[in-house]
Amino acid sequence: REMADAHAAGRTGHFLWIPVGMGKTYIVLGYLCHLLRAGRLPRYVVYTLPSSAMASVLAEIQAFGFTTEILVPLKSRAPAPGAPERRGATPQPYTVTLLEHDHLRRCAEGLAAVAADTVFVIDEVHKAMNNSQRTDCALSLSHVTREFVAF
């Protein structure tokens, strides 16, 4: 509810700090559903996460009824089970696009091109924040996207 109230007040950034296992992913997906029902969900939802969390988060997003894709900017990689994997650097509209933290910098240009109409979700943000190009990309995107959620 706090994110919905903050959104209504014009705040575009949300940072959740809740202990492990308390439902952060569920809270964020509930918020995305709220935006969808209110007609305020942007065309693009980019959900970046560590590769170790891909399968469980993908299943949870699909359980909420969202269409999903896994965006992979690499040509040589085995496909992940459970969602269509697409090679490229630009997300599809009206789809929750999952992207590994490690692939952020390779997709920076494509993500920036749609940033004004994007909710940018950074799962396990502590793993995306260190002195790297990935961190620079994540911080830059969080400043130019319509809205961001980090947890």
Short mmCIF file of N, CA and C in Angstrom, two decimals:
data_model
loop_
_atom_site.label_atom_id
_atom_site.label_comp_id
_atom_site.label_asym_id
_atom_site.label_seq_id
_atom_site.Cartn_x
_atom_site.Cartn_y
_atom_site.Cartn_z
N ARG A 1 0.82 -1.20 0.00
CA ARG A 1 0.00 0.00 0.00
C ARG A 1 0.86 1.26 0.00
N GLU A 2 2.00 1.23 0.70
CA GLU A 2 2.86 2.40 0.76
C GLU A 2 3.37 2.79 -0.62
N MET A 3 3.71 1.79 -1.46
CA MET A 3 4.18 2.12 -2.81
C MET A 3 3.07 2.75 -3.63
N ALA A 4 1.84 2.27 -3.50
CA ALA A 4 0.71 2.84 -4.23
C ALA A 4 0.47 4.28 -3.79
N ASP A 5 0.56 4.53 -2.48
CA ASP A 5 0.39 5.89 -1.98
C ASP A 5 1.52 6.81 -2.46
N ALA A 6 2.74 6.30 -2.45
CA ALA A 6 3.88 7.09 -2.93
C ALA A 6 3.73 7.40 -4.41
N HIS A 7 3.27 6.41 -5.19
CA HIS A 7 3.04 6.61 -6.62
C HIS A 7 1.99 7.70 -6.84
N ALA A 8 0.90 7.64 -6.08
CA ALA A 8 -0.17 8.64 -6.20
C ALA A 8 0.34 10.03 -5.84
N ALA A 9 1.33 10.09 -4.96
CA ALA A 9 1.92 11.38 -4.56
C ALA A 9 3.01 11.85 -5.52
N GLY A 10 3.26 11.05 -6.56
CA GLY A 10 4.24 11.46 -7.58
C GLY A 10 5.65 10.98 -7.35
N ARG A 11 5.87 10.17 -6.33
CA ARG A 11 7.22 9.64 -6.10
C ARG A 11 7.44 8.43 -7.00
N THR A 12 8.58 8.38 -7.63
CA THR A 12 8.81 7.35 -8.66
C THR A 12 9.86 6.32 -8.26
N GLY A 13 10.38 6.39 -7.07
CA GLY A 13 11.37 5.42 -6.64
C GLY A 13 10.96 4.77 -5.33
N HIS A 14 11.15 3.46 -5.26
CA HIS A 14 10.78 2.71 -4.06
C HIS A 14 11.94 1.79 -3.70
N PHE A 15 12.31 1.79 -2.43
CA PHE A 15 13.37 0.91 -1.96
C PHE A 15 12.81 0.12 -0.78
N LEU A 16 12.71 -1.20 -0.95
CA LEU A 16 12.18 -2.06 0.10
C LEU A 16 13.33 -2.66 0.89
N TRP A 17 13.24 -2.56 2.20
CA TRP A 17 14.24 -3.18 3.06
C TRP A 17 13.47 -4.02 4.07
N ILE A 18 13.33 -5.30 3.75
CA ILE A 18 12.55 -6.24 4.55
C ILE A 18 13.40 -7.50 4.72
N PRO A 19 13.36 -8.15 5.88
CA PRO A 19 14.16 -9.37 6.07
C PRO A 19 13.88 -10.46 5.03
N VAL A 20 14.85 -11.31 4.84
CA VAL A 20 14.75 -12.43 3.90
C VAL A 20 13.53 -13.28 4.24
N GLY A 21 12.81 -13.68 3.20
CA GLY A 21 11.67 -14.57 3.39
C GLY A 21 10.37 -13.89 3.78
N MET A 22 10.34 -12.57 3.79
CA MET A 22 9.14 -11.85 4.22
C MET A 22 8.24 -11.43 3.06
N GLY A 23 8.56 -11.85 1.83
CA GLY A 23 7.64 -11.63 0.72
C GLY A 23 7.89 -10.40 -0.13
N LYS A 24 9.14 -10.00 -0.27
CA LYS A 24 9.44 -8.80 -1.08
C LYS A 24 8.97 -8.97 -2.53
N THR A 25 9.26 -10.11 -3.13
CA THR A 25 8.85 -10.34 -4.53
C THR A 25 7.33 -10.29 -4.63
N TYR A 26 6.64 -10.90 -3.71
CA TYR A 26 5.18 -10.89 -3.69
C TYR A 26 4.65 -9.46 -3.58
N ILE A 27 5.26 -8.66 -2.72
CA ILE A 27 4.85 -7.26 -2.54
C ILE A 27 5.03 -6.49 -3.85
N VAL A 28 6.17 -6.66 -4.49
CA VAL A 28 6.45 -5.94 -5.74
C VAL A 28 5.48 -6.38 -6.84
N LEU A 29 5.23 -7.67 -6.95
CA LEU A 29 4.30 -8.15 -7.97
C LEU A 29 2.87 -7.67 -7.68
N GLY A 30 2.51 -7.61 -6.43
CA GLY A 30 1.21 -7.05 -6.06
C GLY A 30 1.10 -5.58 -6.46
N TYR A 31 2.19 -4.85 -6.30
CA TYR A 31 2.22 -3.45 -6.71
C TYR A 31 2.08 -3.32 -8.23
N LEU A 32 2.76 -4.18 -8.98
CA LEU A 32 2.63 -4.16 -10.44
C LEU A 32 1.19 -4.46 -10.84
N CYS A 33 0.55 -5.40 -10.16
CA CYS A 33 -0.87 -5.69 -10.43
C CYS A 33 -1.73 -4.48 -10.13
N HIS A 34 -1.43 -3.77 -9.05
CA HIS A 34 -2.16 -2.55 -8.71
C HIS A 34 -2.05 -1.53 -9.86
N LEU A 35 -0.83 -1.32 -10.36
CA LEU A 35 -0.64 -0.39 -11.47
C LEU A 35 -1.41 -0.84 -12.71
N LEU A 36 -1.40 -2.13 -12.97
CA LEU A 36 -2.12 -2.67 -14.13
C LEU A 36 -3.63 -2.42 -14.00
N ARG A 37 -4.19 -2.75 -12.84
CA ARG A 37 -5.63 -2.54 -12.61
C ARG A 37 -6.01 -1.06 -12.71
N ALA A 38 -5.11 -0.19 -12.28
CA ALA A 38 -5.38 1.25 -12.30
C ALA A 38 -5.10 1.87 -13.67
N GLY A 39 -4.63 1.05 -14.62
CA GLY A 39 -4.31 1.57 -15.95
C GLY A 39 -3.04 2.42 -15.97
N ARG A 40 -2.15 2.18 -15.00
CA ARG A 40 -0.93 3.00 -14.88
C ARG A 40 0.36 2.21 -15.06
N LEU A 41 0.24 0.94 -15.45
CA LEU A 41 1.45 0.15 -15.67
C LEU A 41 2.05 0.56 -17.01
N PRO A 42 3.30 0.99 -17.01
CA PRO A 42 3.93 1.37 -18.28
C PRO A 42 4.01 0.19 -19.25
N ARG A 43 4.33 0.47 -20.50
CA ARG A 43 4.41 -0.57 -21.53
C ARG A 43 5.50 -1.59 -21.22
N TYR A 44 6.54 -1.18 -20.51
CA TYR A 44 7.69 -2.05 -20.26
C TYR A 44 7.88 -2.27 -18.77
N VAL A 45 8.13 -3.52 -18.41
CA VAL A 45 8.54 -3.87 -17.05
C VAL A 45 9.83 -4.66 -17.20
N VAL A 46 10.91 -4.11 -16.70
CA VAL A 46 12.21 -4.78 -16.75
C VAL A 46 12.55 -5.21 -15.34
N TYR A 47 12.76 -6.49 -15.16
CA TYR A 47 13.00 -7.08 -13.85
C TYR A 47 14.39 -7.70 -13.89
N THR A 48 15.34 -7.06 -13.23
CA THR A 48 16.71 -7.58 -13.22
C THR A 48 16.99 -8.29 -11.91
N LEU A 49 17.73 -9.39 -12.01
CA LEU A 49 17.94 -10.26 -10.86
C LEU A 49 19.19 -11.11 -11.07
N PRO A 50 19.71 -11.69 -10.00
CA PRO A 50 20.85 -12.61 -10.16
C PRO A 50 20.38 -13.90 -10.83
N SER A 51 21.26 -14.54 -11.56
CA SER A 51 20.90 -15.76 -12.28
C SER A 51 20.41 -16.85 -11.33
N SER A 52 20.93 -16.88 -10.11
CA SER A 52 20.54 -17.92 -9.15
C SER A 52 19.07 -17.83 -8.76
N ALA A 53 18.44 -16.68 -8.94
CA ALA A 53 17.05 -16.49 -8.56
C ALA A 53 16.09 -16.61 -9.74
N MET A 54 16.61 -16.80 -10.95
CA MET A 54 15.79 -16.74 -12.17
C MET A 54 14.60 -17.71 -12.12
N ALA A 55 14.83 -18.98 -11.85
CA ALA A 55 13.75 -19.97 -11.92
C ALA A 55 12.63 -19.67 -10.92
N SER A 56 12.97 -19.38 -9.69
CA SER A 56 11.93 -19.16 -8.68
C SER A 56 11.16 -17.86 -8.91
N VAL A 57 11.87 -16.81 -9.29
CA VAL A 57 11.20 -15.53 -9.55
C VAL A 57 10.33 -15.63 -10.80
N LEU A 58 10.82 -16.29 -11.82
CA LEU A 58 10.05 -16.50 -13.04
C LEU A 58 8.72 -17.20 -12.73
N ALA A 59 8.78 -18.26 -11.93
CA ALA A 59 7.57 -18.99 -11.56
C ALA A 59 6.61 -18.10 -10.78
N GLU A 60 7.13 -17.27 -9.90
CA GLU A 60 6.27 -16.40 -9.10
C GLU A 60 5.60 -15.34 -9.99
N ILE A 61 6.34 -14.77 -10.92
CA ILE A 61 5.77 -13.77 -11.84
C ILE A 61 4.68 -14.40 -12.69
N GLN A 62 4.95 -15.59 -13.20
CA GLN A 62 3.95 -16.28 -14.01
C GLN A 62 2.71 -16.65 -13.20
N ALA A 63 2.89 -16.96 -11.92
CA ALA A 63 1.75 -17.27 -11.05
C ALA A 63 0.82 -16.07 -10.90
N PHE A 64 1.37 -14.86 -11.05
CA PHE A 64 0.56 -13.65 -11.00
C PHE A 64 -0.15 -13.38 -12.34
N GLY A 65 0.15 -14.19 -13.36
CA GLY A 65 -0.53 -14.07 -14.63
C GLY A 65 0.14 -13.16 -15.65
N PHE A 66 1.34 -12.70 -15.35
CA PHE A 66 2.04 -11.83 -16.30
C PHE A 66 2.68 -12.65 -17.41
N THR A 67 2.70 -12.09 -18.61
CA THR A 67 3.46 -12.66 -19.72
C THR A 67 4.93 -12.35 -19.45
N THR A 68 5.80 -13.31 -19.69
CA THR A 68 7.21 -13.13 -19.37
C THR A 68 8.11 -13.46 -20.55
N GLU A 69 9.30 -12.90 -20.49
CA GLU A 69 10.37 -13.27 -21.40
C GLU A 69 11.68 -13.12 -20.64
N ILE A 70 12.68 -13.86 -21.07
CA ILE A 70 14.03 -13.71 -20.53
C ILE A 70 14.85 -13.11 -21.65
N LEU A 71 15.37 -11.92 -21.40
CA LEU A 71 16.17 -11.21 -22.41
C LEU A 71 17.63 -11.60 -22.24
N VAL A 72 18.23 -12.08 -23.32
CA VAL A 72 19.61 -12.54 -23.28
C VAL A 72 20.40 -11.85 -24.39
N PRO A 73 21.35 -11.01 -24.04
CA PRO A 73 22.13 -10.31 -25.06
C PRO A 73 23.29 -11.14 -25.60
N LEU A 74 23.37 -12.39 -25.21
CA LEU A 74 24.48 -13.26 -25.62
C LEU A 74 24.02 -14.26 -26.66
N LYS A 75 24.88 -14.61 -27.59
CA LYS A 75 24.53 -15.59 -28.61
C LYS A 75 24.77 -17.01 -28.15
N SER A 76 25.74 -17.20 -27.28
CA SER A 76 26.10 -18.56 -26.88
C SER A 76 25.72 -18.80 -25.42
N ARG A 77 24.51 -19.30 -25.24
CA ARG A 77 24.05 -19.63 -23.90
C ARG A 77 22.90 -20.62 -24.03
N ALA A 78 22.88 -21.59 -23.16
CA ALA A 78 21.79 -22.57 -23.17
C ALA A 78 20.50 -21.91 -22.72
N PRO A 79 19.38 -22.22 -23.35
CA PRO A 79 18.11 -21.61 -22.96
C PRO A 79 17.70 -21.99 -21.54
N ALA A 80 17.05 -21.06 -20.86
CA ALA A 80 16.53 -21.32 -19.52
C ALA A 80 15.14 -21.92 -19.65
N PRO A 81 14.77 -22.85 -18.77
CA PRO A 81 13.42 -23.45 -18.85
C PRO A 81 12.37 -22.50 -18.30
N GLY A 82 11.15 -22.60 -18.82
CA GLY A 82 10.02 -21.91 -18.21
C GLY A 82 9.54 -20.63 -18.85
N ALA A 83 10.32 -19.98 -19.66
CA ALA A 83 9.88 -18.74 -20.30
C ALA A 83 10.58 -18.63 -21.64
N PRO A 84 9.94 -17.96 -22.58
CA PRO A 84 10.62 -17.76 -23.85
C PRO A 84 11.87 -16.91 -23.64
N GLU A 85 12.93 -17.38 -24.19
CA GLU A 85 14.18 -16.64 -24.10
C GLU A 85 14.38 -15.96 -25.44
N ARG A 86 14.72 -14.68 -25.41
CA ARG A 86 14.89 -13.93 -26.63
C ARG A 86 16.25 -13.27 -26.65
N ARG A 87 16.94 -13.42 -27.75
CA ARG A 87 18.23 -12.77 -27.93
C ARG A 87 17.98 -11.32 -28.30
N GLY A 88 18.72 -10.42 -27.71
CA GLY A 88 18.57 -9.01 -28.03
C GLY A 88 18.89 -8.14 -26.83
N ALA A 89 18.61 -6.85 -26.98
CA ALA A 89 18.94 -5.90 -25.93
C ALA A 89 17.79 -4.96 -25.60
N THR A 90 16.63 -5.15 -26.24
CA THR A 90 15.47 -4.29 -26.00
C THR A 90 14.29 -5.15 -25.58
N PRO A 91 13.62 -4.79 -24.49
CA PRO A 91 12.49 -5.58 -24.02
C PRO A 91 11.27 -5.45 -24.92
N GLN A 92 10.38 -6.42 -24.83
CA GLN A 92 9.11 -6.39 -25.55
C GLN A 92 8.08 -5.63 -24.70
N PRO A 93 7.19 -4.89 -25.34
CA PRO A 93 6.14 -4.21 -24.57
C PRO A 93 5.12 -5.20 -24.01
N TYR A 94 4.47 -4.79 -22.93
CA TYR A 94 3.39 -5.55 -22.30
C TYR A 94 3.84 -6.95 -21.86
N THR A 95 5.09 -7.03 -21.45
CA THR A 95 5.71 -8.27 -21.02
C THR A 95 6.62 -7.95 -19.83
N VAL A 96 6.68 -8.83 -18.85
CA VAL A 96 7.68 -8.66 -17.80
C VAL A 96 8.96 -9.29 -18.35
N THR A 97 9.94 -8.45 -18.59
CA THR A 97 11.21 -8.88 -19.16
C THR A 97 12.20 -9.12 -18.03
N LEU A 98 12.64 -10.37 -17.90
CA LEU A 98 13.64 -10.70 -16.90
C LEU A 98 15.02 -10.60 -17.53
N LEU A 99 15.94 -10.06 -16.78
CA LEU A 99 17.29 -9.82 -17.25
C LEU A 99 18.25 -10.05 -16.10
N GLU A 100 19.24 -10.89 -16.32
CA GLU A 100 20.24 -11.13 -15.27
C GLU A 100 21.03 -9.86 -15.01
N HIS A 101 21.37 -9.63 -13.73
CA HIS A 101 22.19 -8.47 -13.37
C HIS A 101 23.43 -8.38 -14.27
N ASP A 102 24.06 -9.51 -14.51
CA ASP A 102 25.31 -9.52 -15.27
C ASP A 102 25.12 -9.11 -16.73
N HIS A 103 23.89 -9.06 -17.22
CA HIS A 103 23.64 -8.68 -18.61
C HIS A 103 23.20 -7.23 -18.76
N LEU A 104 23.06 -6.52 -17.66
CA LEU A 104 22.60 -5.13 -17.71
C LEU A 104 23.42 -4.26 -18.66
N ARG A 105 24.71 -4.29 -18.51
CA ARG A 105 25.55 -3.39 -19.31
C ARG A 105 25.46 -3.68 -20.79
N ARG A 106 25.20 -4.93 -21.16
CA ARG A 106 25.08 -5.28 -22.58
C ARG A 106 23.76 -4.81 -23.17
N CYS A 107 22.81 -4.51 -22.32
CA CYS A 107 21.49 -4.07 -22.78
C CYS A 107 21.24 -2.58 -22.51
N ALA A 108 22.24 -1.89 -22.04
CA ALA A 108 22.07 -0.50 -21.60
C ALA A 108 21.42 0.39 -22.65
N GLU A 109 21.87 0.30 -23.88
CA GLU A 109 21.34 1.17 -24.93
C GLU A 109 19.87 0.84 -25.23
N GLY A 110 19.54 -0.43 -25.35
CA GLY A 110 18.16 -0.84 -25.61
C GLY A 110 17.23 -0.49 -24.47
N LEU A 111 17.70 -0.63 -23.24
CA LEU A 111 16.88 -0.30 -22.07
C LEU A 111 16.68 1.21 -21.97
N ALA A 112 17.72 1.97 -22.26
CA ALA A 112 17.61 3.43 -22.21
C ALA A 112 16.60 3.94 -23.24
N ALA A 113 16.51 3.26 -24.36
CA ALA A 113 15.60 3.68 -25.42
C ALA A 113 14.13 3.61 -25.00
N VAL A 114 13.79 2.74 -24.06
CA VAL A 114 12.40 2.58 -23.61
C VAL A 114 12.21 3.03 -22.16
N ALA A 115 13.23 3.61 -21.56
CA ALA A 115 13.23 3.92 -20.13
C ALA A 115 12.07 4.82 -19.70
N ALA A 116 11.70 5.77 -20.51
CA ALA A 116 10.65 6.71 -20.12
C ALA A 116 9.30 6.03 -19.94
N ASP A 117 9.15 4.82 -20.46
CA ASP A 117 7.90 4.08 -20.35
C ASP A 117 8.13 2.72 -19.68
N THR A 118 8.98 2.72 -18.65
CA THR A 118 9.41 1.48 -18.00
C THR A 118 9.32 1.56 -16.48
N VAL A 119 8.88 0.45 -15.88
CA VAL A 119 9.10 0.21 -14.46
C VAL A 119 10.33 -0.69 -14.40
N PHE A 120 11.34 -0.26 -13.67
CA PHE A 120 12.61 -0.97 -13.56
C PHE A 120 12.67 -1.58 -12.16
N VAL A 121 12.69 -2.91 -12.09
CA VAL A 121 12.71 -3.63 -10.81
C VAL A 121 14.09 -4.25 -10.64
N ILE A 122 14.72 -3.96 -9.51
CA ILE A 122 16.05 -4.51 -9.22
C ILE A 122 15.92 -5.43 -8.01
N ASP A 123 15.89 -6.72 -8.27
CA ASP A 123 15.78 -7.74 -7.22
C ASP A 123 17.18 -8.02 -6.68
N GLU A 124 17.28 -8.20 -5.39
CA GLU A 124 18.57 -8.42 -4.71
C GLU A 124 19.55 -7.32 -5.11
N VAL A 125 19.10 -6.09 -4.88
CA VAL A 125 19.86 -4.91 -5.30
C VAL A 125 21.28 -4.89 -4.74
N HIS A 126 21.47 -5.46 -3.57
CA HIS A 126 22.80 -5.49 -2.98
C HIS A 126 23.81 -6.26 -3.86
N LYS A 127 23.31 -7.20 -4.67
CA LYS A 127 24.20 -7.95 -5.56
C LYS A 127 24.49 -7.20 -6.85
N ALA A 128 23.71 -6.15 -7.13
CA ALA A 128 23.92 -5.37 -8.35
C ALA A 128 24.75 -4.12 -8.08
N MET A 129 25.03 -3.85 -6.81
CA MET A 129 25.72 -2.62 -6.46
C MET A 129 27.16 -2.86 -6.00
N ASN A 130 28.06 -2.65 -6.89
CA ASN A 130 29.49 -2.63 -6.56
C ASN A 130 30.16 -1.75 -7.61
N ASN A 131 31.42 -1.61 -7.57
CA ASN A 131 32.12 -0.74 -8.51
C ASN A 131 32.26 -1.45 -9.86
N SER A 132 31.25 -1.28 -10.71
CA SER A 132 31.25 -1.97 -12.00
C SER A 132 30.39 -1.23 -13.01
N GLN A 133 30.52 -1.63 -14.28
CA GLN A 133 29.67 -1.06 -15.33
C GLN A 133 28.21 -1.44 -15.10
N ARG A 134 27.98 -2.61 -14.55
CA ARG A 134 26.62 -3.06 -14.24
C ARG A 134 25.97 -2.10 -13.26
N THR A 135 26.69 -1.71 -12.22
CA THR A 135 26.17 -0.77 -11.24
C THR A 135 25.90 0.58 -11.87
N ASP A 136 26.83 1.07 -12.68
CA ASP A 136 26.63 2.34 -13.37
C ASP A 136 25.36 2.30 -14.21
N CYS A 137 25.15 1.20 -14.91
CA CYS A 137 23.97 1.03 -15.75
C CYS A 137 22.71 1.03 -14.90
N ALA A 138 22.70 0.27 -13.82
CA ALA A 138 21.52 0.19 -12.95
C ALA A 138 21.18 1.55 -12.36
N LEU A 139 22.19 2.28 -11.91
CA LEU A 139 21.93 3.60 -11.34
C LEU A 139 21.43 4.58 -12.40
N SER A 140 22.03 4.54 -13.57
CA SER A 140 21.58 5.43 -14.65
C SER A 140 20.14 5.14 -15.03
N LEU A 141 19.80 3.87 -15.18
CA LEU A 141 18.43 3.50 -15.55
C LEU A 141 17.43 3.90 -14.46
N SER A 142 17.81 3.74 -13.21
CA SER A 142 16.88 4.08 -12.14
C SER A 142 16.56 5.58 -12.13
N HIS A 143 17.46 6.39 -12.69
CA HIS A 143 17.21 7.83 -12.75
C HIS A 143 16.33 8.24 -13.93
N VAL A 144 16.31 7.46 -14.99
CA VAL A 144 15.57 7.86 -16.19
C VAL A 144 14.30 7.05 -16.46
N THR A 145 14.09 5.96 -15.74
CA THR A 145 12.87 5.18 -15.95
C THR A 145 11.69 5.92 -15.30
N ARG A 146 10.51 5.57 -15.76
CA ARG A 146 9.31 6.20 -15.20
C ARG A 146 9.21 5.91 -13.71
N GLU A 147 9.59 4.68 -13.33
CA GLU A 147 9.50 4.29 -11.93
C GLU A 147 10.48 3.15 -11.69
N PHE A 148 11.03 3.07 -10.48
CA PHE A 148 11.89 1.93 -10.14
C PHE A 148 11.53 1.41 -8.76
N VAL A 149 11.80 0.10 -8.60
CA VAL A 149 11.63 -0.56 -7.32
C VAL A 149 12.91 -1.36 -7.09
N ALA A 150 13.55 -1.15 -5.96
CA ALA A 150 14.75 -1.90 -5.62
C ALA A 150 14.54 -2.57 -4.28
N PHE A 151 15.03 -3.82 -4.19
CA PHE A 151 14.90 -4.54 -2.91
C PHE A 151 15.95 -5.62 -2.82
#
